[in-house]
PDB file of C-alpha atoms in Angstrom:
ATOM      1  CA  UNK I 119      -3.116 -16.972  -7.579  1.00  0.00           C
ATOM      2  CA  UNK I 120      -5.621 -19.878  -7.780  1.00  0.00           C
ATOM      3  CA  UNK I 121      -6.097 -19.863  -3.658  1.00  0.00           C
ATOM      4  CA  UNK I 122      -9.704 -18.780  -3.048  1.00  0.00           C
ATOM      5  CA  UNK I 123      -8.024 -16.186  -0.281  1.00  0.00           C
ATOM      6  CA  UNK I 124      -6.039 -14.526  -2.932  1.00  0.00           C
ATOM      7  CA  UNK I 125      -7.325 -10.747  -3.370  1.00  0.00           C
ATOM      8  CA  UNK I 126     -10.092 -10.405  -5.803  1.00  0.00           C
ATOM      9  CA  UNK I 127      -8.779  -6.846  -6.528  1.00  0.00           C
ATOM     10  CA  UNK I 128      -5.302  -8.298  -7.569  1.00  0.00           C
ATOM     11  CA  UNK I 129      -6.725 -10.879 -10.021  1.00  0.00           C
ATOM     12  CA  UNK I 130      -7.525  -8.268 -12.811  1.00  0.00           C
ATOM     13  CA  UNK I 131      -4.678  -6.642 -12.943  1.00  0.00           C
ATOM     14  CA  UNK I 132      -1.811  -7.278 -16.160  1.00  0.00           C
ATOM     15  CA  UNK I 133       0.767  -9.293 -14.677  1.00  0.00           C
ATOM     16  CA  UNK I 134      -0.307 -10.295 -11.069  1.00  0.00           C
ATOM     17  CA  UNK I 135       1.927 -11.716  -8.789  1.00  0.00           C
ATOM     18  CA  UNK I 136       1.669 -15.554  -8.415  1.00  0.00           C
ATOM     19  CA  UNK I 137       2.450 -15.585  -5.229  1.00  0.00           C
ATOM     20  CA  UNK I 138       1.609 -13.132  -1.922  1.00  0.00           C
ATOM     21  CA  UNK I 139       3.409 -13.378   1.671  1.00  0.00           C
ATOM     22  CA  UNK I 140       0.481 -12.136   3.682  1.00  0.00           C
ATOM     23  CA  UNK I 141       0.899 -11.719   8.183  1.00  0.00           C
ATOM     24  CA  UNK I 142      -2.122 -10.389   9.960  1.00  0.00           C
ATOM     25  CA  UNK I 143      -5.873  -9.993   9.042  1.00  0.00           C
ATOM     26  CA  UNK I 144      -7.247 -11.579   5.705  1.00  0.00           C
ATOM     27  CA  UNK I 145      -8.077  -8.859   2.627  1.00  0.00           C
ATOM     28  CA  UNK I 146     -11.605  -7.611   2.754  1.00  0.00           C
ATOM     29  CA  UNK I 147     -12.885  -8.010  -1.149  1.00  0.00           C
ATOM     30  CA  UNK I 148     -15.760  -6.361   0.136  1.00  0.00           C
ATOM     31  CA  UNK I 149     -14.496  -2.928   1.309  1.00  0.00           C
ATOM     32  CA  UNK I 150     -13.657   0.064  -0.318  1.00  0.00           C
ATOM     33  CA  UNK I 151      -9.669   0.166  -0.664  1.00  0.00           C
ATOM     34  CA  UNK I 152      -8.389   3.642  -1.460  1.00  0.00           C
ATOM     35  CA  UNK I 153      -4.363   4.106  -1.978  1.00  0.00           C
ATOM     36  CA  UNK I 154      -2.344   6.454  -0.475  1.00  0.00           C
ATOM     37  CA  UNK I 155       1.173   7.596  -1.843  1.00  0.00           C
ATOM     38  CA  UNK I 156       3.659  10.107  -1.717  1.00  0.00           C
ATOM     39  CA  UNK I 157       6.948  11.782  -0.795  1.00  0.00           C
ATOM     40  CA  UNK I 158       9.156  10.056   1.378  1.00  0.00           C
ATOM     41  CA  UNK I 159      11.070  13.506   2.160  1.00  0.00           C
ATOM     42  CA  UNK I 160       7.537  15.454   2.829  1.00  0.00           C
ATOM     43  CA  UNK I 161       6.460  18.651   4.324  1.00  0.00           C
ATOM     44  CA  UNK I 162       5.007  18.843   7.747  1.00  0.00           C
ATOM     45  CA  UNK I 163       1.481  19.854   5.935  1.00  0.00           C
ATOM     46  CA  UNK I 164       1.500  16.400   3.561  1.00  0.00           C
ATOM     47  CA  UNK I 165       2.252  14.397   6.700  1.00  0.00           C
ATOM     48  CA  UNK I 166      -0.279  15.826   8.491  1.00  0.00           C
ATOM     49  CA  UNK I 167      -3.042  15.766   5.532  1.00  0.00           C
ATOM     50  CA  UNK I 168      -2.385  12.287   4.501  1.00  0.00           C
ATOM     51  CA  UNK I 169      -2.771  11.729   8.257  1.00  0.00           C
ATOM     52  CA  UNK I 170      -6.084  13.433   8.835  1.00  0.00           C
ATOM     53  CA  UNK I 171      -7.493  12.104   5.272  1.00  0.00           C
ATOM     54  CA  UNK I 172      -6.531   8.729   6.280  1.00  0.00           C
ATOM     55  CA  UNK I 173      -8.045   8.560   9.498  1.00  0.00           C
ATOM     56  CA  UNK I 174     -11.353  10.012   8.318  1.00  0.00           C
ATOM     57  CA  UNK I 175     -11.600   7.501   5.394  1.00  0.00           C
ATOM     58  CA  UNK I 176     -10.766   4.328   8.391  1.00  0.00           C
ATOM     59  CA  UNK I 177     -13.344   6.085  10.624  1.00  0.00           C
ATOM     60  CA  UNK I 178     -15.817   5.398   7.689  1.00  0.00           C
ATOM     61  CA  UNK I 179     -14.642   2.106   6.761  1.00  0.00           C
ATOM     62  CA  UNK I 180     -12.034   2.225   4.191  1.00  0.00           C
ATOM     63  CA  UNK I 181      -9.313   0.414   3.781  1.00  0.00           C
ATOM     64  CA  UNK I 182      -5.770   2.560   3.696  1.00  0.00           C
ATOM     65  CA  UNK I 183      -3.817   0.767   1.448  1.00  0.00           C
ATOM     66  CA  UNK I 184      -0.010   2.493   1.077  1.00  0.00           C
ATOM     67  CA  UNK I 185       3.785   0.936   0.879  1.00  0.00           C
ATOM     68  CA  UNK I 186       4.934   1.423   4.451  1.00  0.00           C
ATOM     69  CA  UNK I 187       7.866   4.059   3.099  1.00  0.00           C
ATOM     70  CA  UNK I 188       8.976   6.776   5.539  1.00  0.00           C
ATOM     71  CA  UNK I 189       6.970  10.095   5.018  1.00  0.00           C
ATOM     72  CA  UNK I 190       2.966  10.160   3.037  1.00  0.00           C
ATOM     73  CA  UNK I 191       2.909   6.099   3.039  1.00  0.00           C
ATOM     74  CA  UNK I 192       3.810   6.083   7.614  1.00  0.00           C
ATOM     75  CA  UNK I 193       1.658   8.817   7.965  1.00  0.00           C
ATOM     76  CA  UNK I 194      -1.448   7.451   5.924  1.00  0.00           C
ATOM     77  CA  UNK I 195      -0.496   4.098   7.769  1.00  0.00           C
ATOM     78  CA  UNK I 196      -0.859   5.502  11.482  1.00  0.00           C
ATOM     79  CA  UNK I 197      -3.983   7.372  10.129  1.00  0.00           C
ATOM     80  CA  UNK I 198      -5.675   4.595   8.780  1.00  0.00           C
ATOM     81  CA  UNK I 199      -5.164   2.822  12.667  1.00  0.00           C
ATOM     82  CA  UNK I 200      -7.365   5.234  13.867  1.00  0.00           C
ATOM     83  CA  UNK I 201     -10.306   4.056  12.442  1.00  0.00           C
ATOM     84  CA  UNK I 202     -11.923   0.795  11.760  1.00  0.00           C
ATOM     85  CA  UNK I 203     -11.193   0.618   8.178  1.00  0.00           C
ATOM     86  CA  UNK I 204      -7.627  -0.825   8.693  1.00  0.00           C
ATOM     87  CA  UNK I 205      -4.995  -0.673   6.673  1.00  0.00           C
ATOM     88  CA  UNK I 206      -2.720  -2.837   3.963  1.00  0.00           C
ATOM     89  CA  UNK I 207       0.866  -2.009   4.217  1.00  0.00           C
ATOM     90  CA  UNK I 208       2.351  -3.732   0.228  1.00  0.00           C
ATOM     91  CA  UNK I 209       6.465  -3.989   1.285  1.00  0.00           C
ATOM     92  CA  UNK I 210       9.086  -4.202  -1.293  1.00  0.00           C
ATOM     93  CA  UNK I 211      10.854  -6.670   0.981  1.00  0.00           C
ATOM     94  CA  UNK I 212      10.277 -10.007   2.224  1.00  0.00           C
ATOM     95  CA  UNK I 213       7.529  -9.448   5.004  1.00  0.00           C
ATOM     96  CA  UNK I 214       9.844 -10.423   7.706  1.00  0.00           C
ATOM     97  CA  UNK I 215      12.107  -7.645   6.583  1.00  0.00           C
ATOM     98  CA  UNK I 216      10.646  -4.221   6.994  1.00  0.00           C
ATOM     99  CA  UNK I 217      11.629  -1.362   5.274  1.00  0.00           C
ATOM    100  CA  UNK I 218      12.843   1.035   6.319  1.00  0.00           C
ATOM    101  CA  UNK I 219      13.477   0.142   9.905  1.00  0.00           C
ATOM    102  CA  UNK I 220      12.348   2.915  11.590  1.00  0.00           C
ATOM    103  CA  UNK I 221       8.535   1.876  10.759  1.00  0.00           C
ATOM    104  CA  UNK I 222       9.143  -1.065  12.568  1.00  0.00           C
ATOM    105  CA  UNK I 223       7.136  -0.059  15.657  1.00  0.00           C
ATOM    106  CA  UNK I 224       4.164   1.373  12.791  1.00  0.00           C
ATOM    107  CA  UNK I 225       4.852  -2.582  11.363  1.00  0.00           C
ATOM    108  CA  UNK I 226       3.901  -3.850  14.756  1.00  0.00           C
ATOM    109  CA  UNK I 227       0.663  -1.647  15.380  1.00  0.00           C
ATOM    110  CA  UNK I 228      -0.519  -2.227  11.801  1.00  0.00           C
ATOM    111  CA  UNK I 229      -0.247  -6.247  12.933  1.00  0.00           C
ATOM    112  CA  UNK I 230      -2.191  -5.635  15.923  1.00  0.00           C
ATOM    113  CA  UNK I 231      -5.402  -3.925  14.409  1.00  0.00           C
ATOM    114  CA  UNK I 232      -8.169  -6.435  13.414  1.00  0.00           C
ATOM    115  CA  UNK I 233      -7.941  -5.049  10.369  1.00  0.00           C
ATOM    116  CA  UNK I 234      -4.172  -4.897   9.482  1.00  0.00           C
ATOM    117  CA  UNK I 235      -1.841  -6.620   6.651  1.00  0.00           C
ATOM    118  CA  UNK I 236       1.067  -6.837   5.874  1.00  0.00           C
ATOM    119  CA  UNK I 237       1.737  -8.516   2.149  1.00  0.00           C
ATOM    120  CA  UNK I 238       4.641  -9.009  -0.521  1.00  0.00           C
ATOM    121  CA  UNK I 239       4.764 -10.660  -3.635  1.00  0.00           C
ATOM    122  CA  UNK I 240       8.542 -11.129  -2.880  1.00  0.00           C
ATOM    123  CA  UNK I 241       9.542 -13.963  -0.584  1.00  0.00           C
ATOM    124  CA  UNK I 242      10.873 -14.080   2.980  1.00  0.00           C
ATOM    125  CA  UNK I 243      14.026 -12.607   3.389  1.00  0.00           C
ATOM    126  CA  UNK I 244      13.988 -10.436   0.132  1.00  0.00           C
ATOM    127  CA  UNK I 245      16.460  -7.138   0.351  1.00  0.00           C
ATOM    128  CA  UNK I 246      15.125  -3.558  -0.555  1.00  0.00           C
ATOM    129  CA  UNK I 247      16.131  -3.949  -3.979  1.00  0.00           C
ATOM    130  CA  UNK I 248      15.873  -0.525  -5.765  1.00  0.00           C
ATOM    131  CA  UNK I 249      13.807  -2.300  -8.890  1.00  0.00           C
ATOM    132  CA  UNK I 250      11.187  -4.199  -6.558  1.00  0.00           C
ATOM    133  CA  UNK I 251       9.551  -0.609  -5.638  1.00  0.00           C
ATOM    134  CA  UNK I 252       7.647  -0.295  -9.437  1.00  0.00           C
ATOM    135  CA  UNK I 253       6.506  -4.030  -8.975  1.00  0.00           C
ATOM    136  CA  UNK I 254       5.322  -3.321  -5.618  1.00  0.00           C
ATOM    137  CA  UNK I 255       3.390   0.218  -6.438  1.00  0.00           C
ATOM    138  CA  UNK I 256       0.947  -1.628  -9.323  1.00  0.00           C
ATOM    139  CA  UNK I 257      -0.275  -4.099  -6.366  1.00  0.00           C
ATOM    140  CA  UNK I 258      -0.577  -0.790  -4.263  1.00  0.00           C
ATOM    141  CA  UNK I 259      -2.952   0.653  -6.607  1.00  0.00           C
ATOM    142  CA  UNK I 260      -4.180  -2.814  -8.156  1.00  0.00           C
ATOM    143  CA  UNK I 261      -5.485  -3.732  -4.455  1.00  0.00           C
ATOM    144  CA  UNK I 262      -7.279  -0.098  -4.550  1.00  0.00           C
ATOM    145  CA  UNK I 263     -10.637   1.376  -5.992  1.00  0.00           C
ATOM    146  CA  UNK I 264      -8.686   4.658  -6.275  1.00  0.00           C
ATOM    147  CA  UNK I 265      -5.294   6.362  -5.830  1.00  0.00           C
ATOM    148  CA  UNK I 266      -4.762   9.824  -3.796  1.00  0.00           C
ATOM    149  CA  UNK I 267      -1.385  11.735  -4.203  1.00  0.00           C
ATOM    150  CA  UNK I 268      -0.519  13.681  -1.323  1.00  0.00           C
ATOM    151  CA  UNK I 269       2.964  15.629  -1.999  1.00  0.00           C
ATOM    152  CA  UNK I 270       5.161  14.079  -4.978  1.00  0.00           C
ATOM    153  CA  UNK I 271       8.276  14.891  -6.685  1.00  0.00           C
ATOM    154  CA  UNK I 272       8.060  14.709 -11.079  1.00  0.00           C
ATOM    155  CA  UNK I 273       9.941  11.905 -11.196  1.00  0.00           C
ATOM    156  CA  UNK I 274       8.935  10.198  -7.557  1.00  0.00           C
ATOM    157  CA  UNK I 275       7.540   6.377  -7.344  1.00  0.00           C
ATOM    158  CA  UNK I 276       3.998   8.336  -6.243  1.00  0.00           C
ATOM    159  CA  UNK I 277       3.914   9.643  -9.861  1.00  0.00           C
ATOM    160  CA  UNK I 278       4.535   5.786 -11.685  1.00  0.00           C
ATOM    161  CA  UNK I 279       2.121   5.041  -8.912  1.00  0.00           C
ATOM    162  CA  UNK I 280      -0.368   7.403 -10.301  1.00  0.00           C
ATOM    163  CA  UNK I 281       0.186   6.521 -13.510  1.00  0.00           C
ATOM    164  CA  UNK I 282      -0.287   2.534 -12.886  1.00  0.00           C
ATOM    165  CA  UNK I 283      -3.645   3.551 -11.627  1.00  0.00           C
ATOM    166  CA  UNK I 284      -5.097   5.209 -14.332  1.00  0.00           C
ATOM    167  CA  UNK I 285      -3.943   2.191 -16.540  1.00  0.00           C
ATOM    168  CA  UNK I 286      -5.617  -0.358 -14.084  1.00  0.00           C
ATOM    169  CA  UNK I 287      -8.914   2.281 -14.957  1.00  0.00           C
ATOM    170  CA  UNK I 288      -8.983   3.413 -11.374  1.00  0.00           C
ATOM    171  CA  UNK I 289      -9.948   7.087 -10.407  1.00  0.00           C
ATOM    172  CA  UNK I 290      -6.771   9.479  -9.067  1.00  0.00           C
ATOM    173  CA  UNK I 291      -7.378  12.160  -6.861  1.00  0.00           C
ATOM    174  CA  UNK I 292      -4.688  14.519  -5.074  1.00  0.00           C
ATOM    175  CA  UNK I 293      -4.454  16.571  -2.203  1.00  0.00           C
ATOM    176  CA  UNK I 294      -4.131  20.710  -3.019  1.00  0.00           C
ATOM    177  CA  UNK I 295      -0.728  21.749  -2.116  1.00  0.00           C
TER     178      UNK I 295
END
C-alpha cells in the first residue's frame, strides 16, 4: 500500500488490499479504466457485445478492467487486446494460478500486450476459494472510473459488482438486453 507503484485508483477505496501480486505491464493512473462484468453462463449476443464494446473502448485508449471468469469477463478481456488501451485481468487466485483454466491461453495474450496485467491481492498459490470472488470484484470496480453490466443473473457476482461501484461513487452503465 505505501509503494509509490501501488494503484492510485485502489488507495481510496474502504478497505484496500495491503498487498497486490502484479505480472506484466505497470497500472496506468493516468488512463481511463472502465470495468466490465457479467454472466459467466452468457448468451452468444452478451459475448459478442462485451466483445465489440471492449474493443472499441481499447481502440480509444481505455483500459478494460474485468476478473478473467469464463463468459462477459474472457470476452471483454480478448476485446480489450484489440486495441491499445490494454487490459487488467483482477484473479481471485494467486496469479500463478489462473482461473478457470481454460483462459489460460487469454492469461498468456493478456501478458504479452504492452499494456496487460495480471494482479491479486491474494498470494501465490491461493485456491479459487468461493468467498475471495466479493473481495476481488470491489478492486475490479475500485481500479475503474465506471462499471458496465453486460448480461447478469439477480443474484450474480456482476450485480454485488454493480453495487460496490455505486458505493465507491463510480457511474454504472449496462448494455440493453
Amino acid at each position: 500500500f505505501y509503494d509509490e507503484e501501488y494503484p492510485f485508483y485502489l488507495r481510496n477505496i474502504d478497505n484496500p488490499p495491503p498487498f497486490l501480486y502484479v505480472m506484466g505491464a505497470e497500472i496506468n493512473d493516468e488512463a481511463l479504466h472502465i470495468a466490465m462484468v457479467g454472466s459467466r453462463t452468457c448468451s452468444e449476443y452478451g459475448k459478442k457485445a462485451a466483445f465489440e464494446l471492449a474493443k472499441s473502448l481499447s481502440v480509444n485508449g481505455v483500459c478494460v478492467v474485468s476478473g478473467l471468469a469464463r463468459g462477459i469477463d474472457g470476452a471483454s478481456h480478448a476485446g480489450a487486446l484489440e486495441g491499445s488501451g490494454g487490459t487488467i485481468a483482477v484473479l481471485g487466485t494467486g496469479v500463478d494460478k489462473i482461473y478457470p483454466g481454460e483462459n489460460r491461453a487469454l492469461a498468456s495474450d493478456i501478458l504479452a500486450h504492452p499494456k496487460g496485467t495480471i494482479i491479486s491481492e491474494f498470494p501465490l498459490s491461493a485456491k479459487p476459494l468461493k468467498w475471495h470472488f466479493p473481495l476481488r470484484n470491489r478492486i475490479i470496480s475500485g481500479l475503474s472510473d465506471g462499471l458496465v453490466v453486460v448480461e447478469a443473473g439477480r443474484k450474480s457476482g456482476a450485480l454485488i459488482s454493480a453495487e460496490i461501484a455505486l458505493e465507491q461513487g463510480k457511474e454504472v452503465f449496462a448494455v440493453p438486453g
